[in-house]
mmCIF file of C-alpha atoms in Angstrom:
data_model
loop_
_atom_site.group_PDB
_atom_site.id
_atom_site.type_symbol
_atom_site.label_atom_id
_atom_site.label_comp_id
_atom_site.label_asym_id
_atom_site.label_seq_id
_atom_site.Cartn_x
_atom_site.Cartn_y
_atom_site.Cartn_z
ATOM 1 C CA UNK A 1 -58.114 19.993 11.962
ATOM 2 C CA UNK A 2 -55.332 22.102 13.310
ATOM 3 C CA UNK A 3 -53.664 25.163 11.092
ATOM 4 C CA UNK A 4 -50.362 26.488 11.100
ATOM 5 C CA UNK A 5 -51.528 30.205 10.214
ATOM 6 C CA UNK A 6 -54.015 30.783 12.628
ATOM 7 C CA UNK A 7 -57.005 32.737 11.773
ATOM 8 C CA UNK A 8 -57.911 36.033 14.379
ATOM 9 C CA UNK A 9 -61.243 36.374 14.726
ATOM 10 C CA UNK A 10 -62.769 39.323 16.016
ATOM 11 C CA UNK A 11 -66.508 38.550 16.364
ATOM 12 C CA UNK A 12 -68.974 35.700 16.648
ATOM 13 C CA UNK A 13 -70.129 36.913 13.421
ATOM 14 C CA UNK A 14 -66.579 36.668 11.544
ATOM 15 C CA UNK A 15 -66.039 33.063 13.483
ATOM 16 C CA UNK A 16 -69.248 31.605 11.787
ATOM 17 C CA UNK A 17 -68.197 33.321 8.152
ATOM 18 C CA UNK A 18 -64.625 32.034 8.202
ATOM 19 C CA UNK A 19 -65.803 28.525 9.558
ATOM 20 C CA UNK A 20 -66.254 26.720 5.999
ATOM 21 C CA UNK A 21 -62.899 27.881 5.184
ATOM 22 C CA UNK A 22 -61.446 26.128 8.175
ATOM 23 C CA UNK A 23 -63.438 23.021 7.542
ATOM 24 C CA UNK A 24 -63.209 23.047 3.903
ATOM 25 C CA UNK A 25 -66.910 23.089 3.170
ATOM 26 C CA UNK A 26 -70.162 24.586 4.475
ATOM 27 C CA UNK A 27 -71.465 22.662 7.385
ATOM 28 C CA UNK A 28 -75.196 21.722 7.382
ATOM 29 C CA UNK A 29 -77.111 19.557 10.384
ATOM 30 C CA UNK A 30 -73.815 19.606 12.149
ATOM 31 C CA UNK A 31 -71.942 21.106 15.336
ATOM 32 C CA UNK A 32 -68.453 22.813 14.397
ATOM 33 C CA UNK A 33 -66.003 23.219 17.349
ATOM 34 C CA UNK A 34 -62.914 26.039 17.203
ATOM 35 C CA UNK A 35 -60.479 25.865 19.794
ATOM 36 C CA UNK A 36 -59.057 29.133 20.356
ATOM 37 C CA UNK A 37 -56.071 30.734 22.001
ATOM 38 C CA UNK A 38 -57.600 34.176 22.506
ATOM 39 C CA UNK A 39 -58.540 35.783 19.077
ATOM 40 C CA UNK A 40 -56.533 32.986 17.202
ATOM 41 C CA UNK A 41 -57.926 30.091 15.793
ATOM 42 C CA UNK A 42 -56.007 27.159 15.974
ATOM 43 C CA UNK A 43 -58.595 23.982 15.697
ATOM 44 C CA UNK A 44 -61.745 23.203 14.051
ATOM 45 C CA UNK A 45 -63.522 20.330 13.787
ATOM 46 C CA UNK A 46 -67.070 19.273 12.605
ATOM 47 C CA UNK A 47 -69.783 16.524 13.704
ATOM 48 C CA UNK A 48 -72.762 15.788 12.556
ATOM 49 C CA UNK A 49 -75.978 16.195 14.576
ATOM 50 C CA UNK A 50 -76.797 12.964 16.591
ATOM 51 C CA UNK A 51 -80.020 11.617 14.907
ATOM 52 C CA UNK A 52 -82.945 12.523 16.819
ATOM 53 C CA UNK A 53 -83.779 8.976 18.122
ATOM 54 C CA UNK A 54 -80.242 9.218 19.504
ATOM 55 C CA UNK A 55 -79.061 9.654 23.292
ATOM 56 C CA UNK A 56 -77.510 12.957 22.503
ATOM 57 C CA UNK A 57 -75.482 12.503 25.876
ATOM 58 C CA UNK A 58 -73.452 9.313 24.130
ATOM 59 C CA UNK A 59 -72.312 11.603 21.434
ATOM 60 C CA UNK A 60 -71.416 14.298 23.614
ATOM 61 C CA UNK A 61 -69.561 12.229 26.068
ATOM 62 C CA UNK A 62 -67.614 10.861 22.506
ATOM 63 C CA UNK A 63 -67.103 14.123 21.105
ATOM 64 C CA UNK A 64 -66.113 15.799 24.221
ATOM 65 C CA UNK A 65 -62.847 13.379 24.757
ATOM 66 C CA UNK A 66 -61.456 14.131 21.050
ATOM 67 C CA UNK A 67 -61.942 17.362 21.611
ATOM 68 C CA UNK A 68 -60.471 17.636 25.322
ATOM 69 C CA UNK A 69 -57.370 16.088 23.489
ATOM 70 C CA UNK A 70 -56.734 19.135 21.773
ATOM 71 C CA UNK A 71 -55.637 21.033 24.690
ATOM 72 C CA UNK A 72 -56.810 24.781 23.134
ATOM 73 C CA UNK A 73 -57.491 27.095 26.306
ATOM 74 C CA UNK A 74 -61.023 27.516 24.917
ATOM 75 C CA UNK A 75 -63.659 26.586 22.581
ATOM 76 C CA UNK A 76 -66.457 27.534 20.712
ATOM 77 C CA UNK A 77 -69.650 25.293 19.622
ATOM 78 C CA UNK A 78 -71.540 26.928 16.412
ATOM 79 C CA UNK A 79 -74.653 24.141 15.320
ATOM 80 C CA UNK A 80 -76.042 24.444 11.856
ATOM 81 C CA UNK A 81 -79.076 23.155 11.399
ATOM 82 C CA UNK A 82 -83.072 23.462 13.085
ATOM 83 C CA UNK A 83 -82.819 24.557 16.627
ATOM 84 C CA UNK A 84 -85.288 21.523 17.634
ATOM 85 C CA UNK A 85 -81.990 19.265 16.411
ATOM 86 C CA UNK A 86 -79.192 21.924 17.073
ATOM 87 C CA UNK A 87 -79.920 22.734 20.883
ATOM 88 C CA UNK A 88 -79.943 19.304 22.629
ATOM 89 C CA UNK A 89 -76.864 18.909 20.706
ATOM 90 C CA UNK A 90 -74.683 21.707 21.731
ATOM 91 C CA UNK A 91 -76.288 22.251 25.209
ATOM 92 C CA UNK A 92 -75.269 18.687 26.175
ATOM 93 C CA UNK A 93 -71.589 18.719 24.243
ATOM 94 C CA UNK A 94 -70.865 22.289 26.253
ATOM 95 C CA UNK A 95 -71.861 20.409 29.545
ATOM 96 C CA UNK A 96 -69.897 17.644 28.601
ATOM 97 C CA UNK A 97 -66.832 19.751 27.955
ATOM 98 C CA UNK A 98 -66.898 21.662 31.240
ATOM 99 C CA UNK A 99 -67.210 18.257 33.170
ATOM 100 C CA UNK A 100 -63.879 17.965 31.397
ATOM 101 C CA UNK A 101 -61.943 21.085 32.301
ATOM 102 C CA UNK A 102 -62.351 22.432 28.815
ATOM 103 C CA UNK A 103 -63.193 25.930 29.007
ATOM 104 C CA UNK A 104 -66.427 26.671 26.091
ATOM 105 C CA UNK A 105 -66.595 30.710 25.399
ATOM 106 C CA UNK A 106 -69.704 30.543 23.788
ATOM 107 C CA UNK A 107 -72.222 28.859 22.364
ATOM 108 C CA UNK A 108 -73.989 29.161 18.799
ATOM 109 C CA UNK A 109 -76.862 28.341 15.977
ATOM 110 C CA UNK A 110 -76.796 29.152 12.896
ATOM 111 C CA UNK A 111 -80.659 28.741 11.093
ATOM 112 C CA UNK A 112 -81.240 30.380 8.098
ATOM 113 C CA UNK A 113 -78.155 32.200 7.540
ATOM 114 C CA UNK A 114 -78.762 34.152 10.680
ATOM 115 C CA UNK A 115 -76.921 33.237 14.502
ATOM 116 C CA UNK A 116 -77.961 33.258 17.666
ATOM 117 C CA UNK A 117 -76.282 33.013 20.990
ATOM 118 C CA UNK A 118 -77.010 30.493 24.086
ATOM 119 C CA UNK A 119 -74.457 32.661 26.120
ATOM 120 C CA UNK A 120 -75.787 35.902 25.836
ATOM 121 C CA UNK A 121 -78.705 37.538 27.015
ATOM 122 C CA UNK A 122 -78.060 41.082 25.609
ATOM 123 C CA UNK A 123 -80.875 41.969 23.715
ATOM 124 C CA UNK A 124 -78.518 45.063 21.689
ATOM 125 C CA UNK A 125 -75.854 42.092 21.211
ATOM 126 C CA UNK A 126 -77.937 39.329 20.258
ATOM 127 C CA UNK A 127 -81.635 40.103 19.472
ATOM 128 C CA UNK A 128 -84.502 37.420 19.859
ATOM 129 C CA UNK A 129 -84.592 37.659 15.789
ATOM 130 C CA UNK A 130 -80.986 36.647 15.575
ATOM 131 C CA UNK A 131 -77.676 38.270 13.755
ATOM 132 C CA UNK A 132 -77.740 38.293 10.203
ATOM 133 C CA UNK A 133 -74.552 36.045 8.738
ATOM 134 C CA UNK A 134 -72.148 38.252 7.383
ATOM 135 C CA UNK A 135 -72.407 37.849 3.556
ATOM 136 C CA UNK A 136 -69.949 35.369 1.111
ATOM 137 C CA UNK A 137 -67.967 38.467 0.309
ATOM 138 C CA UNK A 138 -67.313 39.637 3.298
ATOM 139 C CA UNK A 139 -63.266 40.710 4.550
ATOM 140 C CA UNK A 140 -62.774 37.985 6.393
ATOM 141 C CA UNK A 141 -64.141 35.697 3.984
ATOM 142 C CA UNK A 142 -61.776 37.269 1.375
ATOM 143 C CA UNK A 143 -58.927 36.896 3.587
ATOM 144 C CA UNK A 144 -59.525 33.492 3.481
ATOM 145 C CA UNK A 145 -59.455 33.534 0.074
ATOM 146 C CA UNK A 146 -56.667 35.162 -0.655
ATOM 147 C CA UNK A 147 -54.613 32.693 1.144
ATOM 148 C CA UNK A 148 -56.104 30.276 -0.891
ATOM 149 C CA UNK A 149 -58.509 28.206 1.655
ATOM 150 C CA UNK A 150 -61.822 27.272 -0.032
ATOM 151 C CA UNK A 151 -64.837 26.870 1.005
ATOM 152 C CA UNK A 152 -66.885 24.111 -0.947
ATOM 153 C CA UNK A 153 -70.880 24.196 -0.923
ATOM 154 C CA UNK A 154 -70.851 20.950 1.424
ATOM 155 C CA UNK A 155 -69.543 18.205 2.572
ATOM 156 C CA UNK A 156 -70.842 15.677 -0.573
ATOM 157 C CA UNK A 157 -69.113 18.200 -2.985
ATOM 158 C CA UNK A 158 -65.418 17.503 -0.712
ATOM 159 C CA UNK A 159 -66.385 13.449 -0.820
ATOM 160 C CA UNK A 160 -66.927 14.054 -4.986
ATOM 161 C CA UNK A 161 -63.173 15.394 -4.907
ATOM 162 C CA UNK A 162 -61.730 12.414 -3.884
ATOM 163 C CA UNK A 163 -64.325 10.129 -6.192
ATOM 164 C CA UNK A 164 -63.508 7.705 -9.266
ATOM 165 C CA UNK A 165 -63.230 9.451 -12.232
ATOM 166 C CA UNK A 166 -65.802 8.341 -15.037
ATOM 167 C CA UNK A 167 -66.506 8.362 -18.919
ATOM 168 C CA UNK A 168 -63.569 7.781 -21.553
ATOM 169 C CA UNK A 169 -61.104 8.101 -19.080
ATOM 170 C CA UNK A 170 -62.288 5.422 -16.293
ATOM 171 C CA UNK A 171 -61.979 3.389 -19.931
ATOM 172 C CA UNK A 172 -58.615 4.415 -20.523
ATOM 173 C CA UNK A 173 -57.301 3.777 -16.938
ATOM 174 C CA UNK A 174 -59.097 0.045 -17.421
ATOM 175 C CA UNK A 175 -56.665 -0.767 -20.397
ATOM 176 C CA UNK A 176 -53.493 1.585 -18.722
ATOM 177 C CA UNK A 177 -54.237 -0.740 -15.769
ATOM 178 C CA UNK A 178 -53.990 -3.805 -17.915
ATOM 179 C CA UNK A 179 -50.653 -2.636 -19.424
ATOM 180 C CA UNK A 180 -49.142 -2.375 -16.184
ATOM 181 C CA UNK A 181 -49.946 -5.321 -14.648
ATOM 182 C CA UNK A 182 -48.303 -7.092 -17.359
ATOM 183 C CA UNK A 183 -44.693 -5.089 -16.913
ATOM 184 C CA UNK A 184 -45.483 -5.764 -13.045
ATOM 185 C CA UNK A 185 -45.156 -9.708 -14.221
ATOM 186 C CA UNK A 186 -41.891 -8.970 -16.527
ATOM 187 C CA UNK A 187 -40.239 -8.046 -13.051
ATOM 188 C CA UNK A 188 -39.868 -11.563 -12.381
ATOM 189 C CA UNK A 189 -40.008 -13.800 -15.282
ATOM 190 C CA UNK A 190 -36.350 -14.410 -15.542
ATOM 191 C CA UNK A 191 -35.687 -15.089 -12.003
ATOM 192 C CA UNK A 192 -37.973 -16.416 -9.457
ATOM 193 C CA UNK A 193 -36.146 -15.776 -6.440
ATOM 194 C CA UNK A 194 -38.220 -14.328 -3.837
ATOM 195 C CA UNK A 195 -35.755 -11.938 -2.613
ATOM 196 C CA UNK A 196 -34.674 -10.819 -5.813
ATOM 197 C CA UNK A 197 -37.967 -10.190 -6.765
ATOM 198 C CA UNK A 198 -38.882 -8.395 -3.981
ATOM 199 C CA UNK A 199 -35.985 -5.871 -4.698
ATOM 200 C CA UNK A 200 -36.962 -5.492 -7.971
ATOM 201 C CA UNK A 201 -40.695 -4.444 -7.030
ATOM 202 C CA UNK A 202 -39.287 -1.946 -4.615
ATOM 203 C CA UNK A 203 -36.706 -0.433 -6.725
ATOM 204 C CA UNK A 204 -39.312 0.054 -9.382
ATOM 205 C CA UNK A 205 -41.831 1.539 -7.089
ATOM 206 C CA UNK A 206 -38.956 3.951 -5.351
ATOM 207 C CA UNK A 207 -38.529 5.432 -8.836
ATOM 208 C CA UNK A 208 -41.922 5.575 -9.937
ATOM 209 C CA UNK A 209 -42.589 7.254 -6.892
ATOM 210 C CA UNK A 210 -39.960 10.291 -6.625
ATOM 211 C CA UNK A 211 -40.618 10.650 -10.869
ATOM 212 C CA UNK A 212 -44.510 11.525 -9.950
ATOM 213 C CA UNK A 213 -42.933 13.604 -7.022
ATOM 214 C CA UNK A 214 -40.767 15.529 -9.492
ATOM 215 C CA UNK A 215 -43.659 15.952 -12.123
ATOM 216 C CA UNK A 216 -46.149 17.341 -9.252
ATOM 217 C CA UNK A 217 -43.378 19.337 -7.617
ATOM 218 C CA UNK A 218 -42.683 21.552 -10.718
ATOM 219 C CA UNK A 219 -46.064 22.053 -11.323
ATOM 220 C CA UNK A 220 -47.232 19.498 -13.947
ATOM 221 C CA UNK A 221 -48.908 16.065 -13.837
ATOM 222 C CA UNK A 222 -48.156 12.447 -14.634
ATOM 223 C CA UNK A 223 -50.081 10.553 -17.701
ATOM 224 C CA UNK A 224 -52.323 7.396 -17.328
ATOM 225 C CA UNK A 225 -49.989 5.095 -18.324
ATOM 226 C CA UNK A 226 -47.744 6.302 -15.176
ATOM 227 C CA UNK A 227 -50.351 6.553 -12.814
ATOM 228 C CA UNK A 228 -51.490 2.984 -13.543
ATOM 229 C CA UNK A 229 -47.689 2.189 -13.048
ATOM 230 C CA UNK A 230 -47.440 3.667 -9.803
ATOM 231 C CA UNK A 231 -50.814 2.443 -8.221
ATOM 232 C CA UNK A 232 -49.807 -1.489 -8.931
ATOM 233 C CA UNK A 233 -46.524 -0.690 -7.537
ATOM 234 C CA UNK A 234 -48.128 0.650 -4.289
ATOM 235 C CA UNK A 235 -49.871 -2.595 -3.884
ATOM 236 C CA UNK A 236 -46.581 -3.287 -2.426
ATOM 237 C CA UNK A 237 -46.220 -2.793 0.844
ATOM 238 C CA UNK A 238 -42.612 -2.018 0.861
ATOM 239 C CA UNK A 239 -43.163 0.337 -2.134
ATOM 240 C CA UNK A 240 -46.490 2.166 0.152
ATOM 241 C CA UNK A 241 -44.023 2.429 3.463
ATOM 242 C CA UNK A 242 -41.409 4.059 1.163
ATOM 243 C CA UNK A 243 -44.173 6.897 -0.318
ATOM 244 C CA UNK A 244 -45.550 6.822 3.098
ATOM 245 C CA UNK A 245 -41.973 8.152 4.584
ATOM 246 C CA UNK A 246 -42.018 10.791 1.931
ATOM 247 C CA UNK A 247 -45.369 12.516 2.766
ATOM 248 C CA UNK A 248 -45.128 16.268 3.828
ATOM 249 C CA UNK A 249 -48.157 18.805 4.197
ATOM 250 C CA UNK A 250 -46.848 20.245 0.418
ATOM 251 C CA UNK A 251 -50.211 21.092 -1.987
ATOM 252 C CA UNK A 252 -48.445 19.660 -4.863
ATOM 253 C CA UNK A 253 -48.119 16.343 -2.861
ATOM 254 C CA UNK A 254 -52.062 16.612 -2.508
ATOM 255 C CA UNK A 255 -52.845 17.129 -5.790
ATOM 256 C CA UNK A 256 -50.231 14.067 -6.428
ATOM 257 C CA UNK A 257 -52.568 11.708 -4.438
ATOM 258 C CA UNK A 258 -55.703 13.154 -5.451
ATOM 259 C CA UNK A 259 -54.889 12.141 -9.384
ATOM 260 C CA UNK A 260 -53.965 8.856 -8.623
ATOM 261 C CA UNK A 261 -56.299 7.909 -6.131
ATOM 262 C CA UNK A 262 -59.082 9.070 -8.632
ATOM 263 C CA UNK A 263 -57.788 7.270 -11.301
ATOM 264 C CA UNK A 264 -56.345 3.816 -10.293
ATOM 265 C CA UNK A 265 -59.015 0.764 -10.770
ATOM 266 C CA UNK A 266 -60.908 0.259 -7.333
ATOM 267 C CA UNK A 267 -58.637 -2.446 -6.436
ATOM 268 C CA UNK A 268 -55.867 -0.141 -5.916
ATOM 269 C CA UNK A 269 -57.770 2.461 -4.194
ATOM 270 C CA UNK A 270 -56.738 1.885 -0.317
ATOM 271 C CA UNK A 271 -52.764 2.739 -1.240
ATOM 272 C CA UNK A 272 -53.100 6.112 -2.662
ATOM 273 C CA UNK A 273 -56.057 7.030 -0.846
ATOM 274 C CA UNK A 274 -53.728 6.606 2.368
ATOM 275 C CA UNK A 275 -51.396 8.553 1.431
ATOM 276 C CA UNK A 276 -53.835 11.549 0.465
ATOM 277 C CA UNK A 277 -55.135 11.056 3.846
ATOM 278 C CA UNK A 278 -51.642 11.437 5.869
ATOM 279 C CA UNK A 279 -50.536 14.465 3.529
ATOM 280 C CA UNK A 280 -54.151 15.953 4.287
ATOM 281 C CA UNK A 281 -53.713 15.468 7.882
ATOM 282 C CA UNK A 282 -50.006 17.138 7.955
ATOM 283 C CA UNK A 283 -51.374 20.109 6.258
ATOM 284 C CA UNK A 284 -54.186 20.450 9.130
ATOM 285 C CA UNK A 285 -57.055 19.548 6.123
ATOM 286 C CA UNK A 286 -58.593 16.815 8.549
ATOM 287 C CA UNK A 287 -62.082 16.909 6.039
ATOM 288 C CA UNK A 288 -60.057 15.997 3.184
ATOM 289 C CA UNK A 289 -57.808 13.400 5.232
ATOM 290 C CA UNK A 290 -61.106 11.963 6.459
ATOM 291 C CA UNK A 291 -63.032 10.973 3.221
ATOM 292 C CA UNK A 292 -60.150 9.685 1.953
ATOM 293 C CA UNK A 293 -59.751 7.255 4.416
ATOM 294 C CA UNK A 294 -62.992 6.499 4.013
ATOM 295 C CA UNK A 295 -62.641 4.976 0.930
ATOM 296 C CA UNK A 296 -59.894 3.295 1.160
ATOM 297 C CA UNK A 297 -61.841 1.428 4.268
ATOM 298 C CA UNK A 298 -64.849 1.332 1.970
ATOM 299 C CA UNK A 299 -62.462 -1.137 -0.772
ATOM 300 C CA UNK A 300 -60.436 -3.070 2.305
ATOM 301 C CA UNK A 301 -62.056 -2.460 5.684
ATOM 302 C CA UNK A 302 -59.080 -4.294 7.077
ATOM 303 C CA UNK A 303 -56.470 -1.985 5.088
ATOM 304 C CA UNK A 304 -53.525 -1.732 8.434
ATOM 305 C CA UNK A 305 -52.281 1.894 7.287
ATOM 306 C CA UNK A 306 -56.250 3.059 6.815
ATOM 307 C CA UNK A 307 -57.391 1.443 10.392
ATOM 308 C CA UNK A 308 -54.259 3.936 11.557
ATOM 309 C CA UNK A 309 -55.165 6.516 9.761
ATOM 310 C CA UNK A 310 -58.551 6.231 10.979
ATOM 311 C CA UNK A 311 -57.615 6.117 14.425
ATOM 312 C CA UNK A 312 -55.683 9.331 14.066
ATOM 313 C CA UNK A 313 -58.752 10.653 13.303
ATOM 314 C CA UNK A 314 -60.849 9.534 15.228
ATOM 315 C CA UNK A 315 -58.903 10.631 18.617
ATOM 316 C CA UNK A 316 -58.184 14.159 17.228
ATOM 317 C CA UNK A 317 -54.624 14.010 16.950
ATOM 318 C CA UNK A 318 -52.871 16.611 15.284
ATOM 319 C CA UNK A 319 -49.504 16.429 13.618
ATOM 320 C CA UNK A 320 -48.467 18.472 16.577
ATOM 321 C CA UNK A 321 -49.348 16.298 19.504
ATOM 322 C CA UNK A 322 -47.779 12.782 17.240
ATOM 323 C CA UNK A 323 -44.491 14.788 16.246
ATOM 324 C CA UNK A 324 -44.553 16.263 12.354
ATOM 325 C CA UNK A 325 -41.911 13.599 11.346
ATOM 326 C CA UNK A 326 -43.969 10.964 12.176
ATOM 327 C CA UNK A 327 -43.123 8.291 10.099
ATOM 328 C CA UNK A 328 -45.725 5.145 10.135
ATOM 329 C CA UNK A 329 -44.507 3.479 7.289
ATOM 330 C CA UNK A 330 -41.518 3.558 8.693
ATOM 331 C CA UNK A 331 -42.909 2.326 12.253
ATOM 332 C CA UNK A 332 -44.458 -0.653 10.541
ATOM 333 C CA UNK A 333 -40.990 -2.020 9.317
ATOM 334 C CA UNK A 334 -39.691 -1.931 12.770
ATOM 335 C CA UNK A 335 -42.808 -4.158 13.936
ATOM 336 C CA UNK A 336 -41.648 -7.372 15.095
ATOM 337 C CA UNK A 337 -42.885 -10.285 13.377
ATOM 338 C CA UNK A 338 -45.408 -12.223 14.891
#
């Protein structure tokens, strides 16, 4: 993830308490990696640990490249987790990373909610016993707060954000779904014309689309019956490219996809989930933008705007380095056909 209000951090100790804010959840049998352009923090990102049948000089090699990508004039490793796990892991990553030109500060591992560093060898600045974490309520953890990052408890409890809602009102979204496929068939019953039809759908979906914008915008929410409207509409691709174009790094907008992607039936999950992912990625909350891609792969592992998405991802690349108008709906209308 990159951030647009970089964090200063003054201390190993304040860069491992204001780490879950940056990621979005408390990292556990992972490696975290903050590129930093001297006290400012302007890119995080999190891996887990290599499992410990693994080659840990593959993952390395892998991690090393997305992270070489980001260009920050130096980084710092921090691994959570055993040191019989954490060590190989972050030894091997820093070697990889200097074979690269990327400059790595320092080195950490953080067992037990105390740190230790693989850098230093000053027994007054980093004792064989390790440095206790600074506690939940510390300043810089309250900064954080205060400008309303949040730390989860981990990484299952950010996957359970973007998960299907249950009880009476998966029920309720099951007959709001029915209701809107049928008005999705009235669109064409008087005239079968592909081309008019087509117009209709997107027309329909254009104002569906800006009406949940408006709702969100000003601070309130759209009903089931609407968000069952809107997720059959975005089955369309024409109707996806056009919310796609729209997407900005806004929280309302996130909140926007969050409700409907937990509430549309699981057929209409890859849409919305999409375009939760792209606003999470402009607003530099790559955690969030990741495990919703994830599930829109998880319904349609051959879903084009997810596999982008994904690939995004995967490589690292901030808003920043693509251009923050990127438009890929847009990009996909230009594609020639084949």
């Amino acid at each position: 993830m990159t951030t647009d209000c970089p964090v200063i951090v003054r201390s190993p100790s304040e860069l491992v308490a204001v780490l879950p804010f940056l990621l979005g959840y408390h990292p556990a049998n992972s490696v975290a990696v903050v590129g930093l352009s001297g006290p400012n923090v302007d890119f995080g990102a999190c891996y887990e640990l290599p499992p410990p049948d693994d080659d840990p000089h593959v993952a390395a090699r892998a991690v090393a490249a997305t992270v070489a990508r980001q260009a920050s004039p130096s980084v710092v490793l921090v691994g959570f987790g055993p040191p019989a796990r954490v060590t190989p892991a972050v030894l091997r990553l820093a070697e990889a990373l200097r074979l690269l030109g990327v400059r790595v500060n320092d080195v950490l591992r953080v067992t037990d909610r105390r740190w230790w560093s693989y850098f230093c060898s000053d027994l007054d600045c980093c004792p064989d016993e390790g440095t206790p974490c600074l506690p939940p309520d510390s300043v810089i953890a309250a900064e954080a707060t205060f400008r309303g990052e949040v730390a989860l408890p981990s990484r299952r409890d950010l996957t359970a954000q973007v998960a299907s809602v249950e009880g009476p009102e998966r029920a309720a979204m099951g007959d709001a779904t029915e209701h809107a496929r049928k008005r999705f068939a009235g669109l064409l019953t008087d005239d079968p014309g592909a081309r008019r039809y087509s117009r209709r759908i997107r027309h329909a979906g254009q104002i569906a689309v800006r009406r949940a914008e408006t709702r969100y915008r000003s601070g309130h929410a759209i009903g089931l019956d609407e968000t069952a409207w809107l997720g059959v509409l975005l089955a369309d691709r024409s109707v996806e490219d056009y919310a796609l174009d729209r997407v900005g790094p806004q929280d309302w907008r996130i909140r926007l996809w969050t409700d409907v992607l937990r509430r549309v039936e699981p057929v209409y999950v890859p849409a919305p989930a999409c375009l939760l992912g792209f606003t999470a990625w402009r607003a530099g909350r790559g955690a969030l933008a990741r495990v919703a891609v994830d599930r829109a792969l998880a319904v349609e592992p051959q879903h084009q705007l997810a596999g982008l998405l994904h690939q995004i991802l995967g490589f690292g690349l901030s808003p920043h380095m693509v251009g923050a108008n990127f438009p890929p709906g847009r990009a996909r209308r230009r594609r020639p056909a084949r």
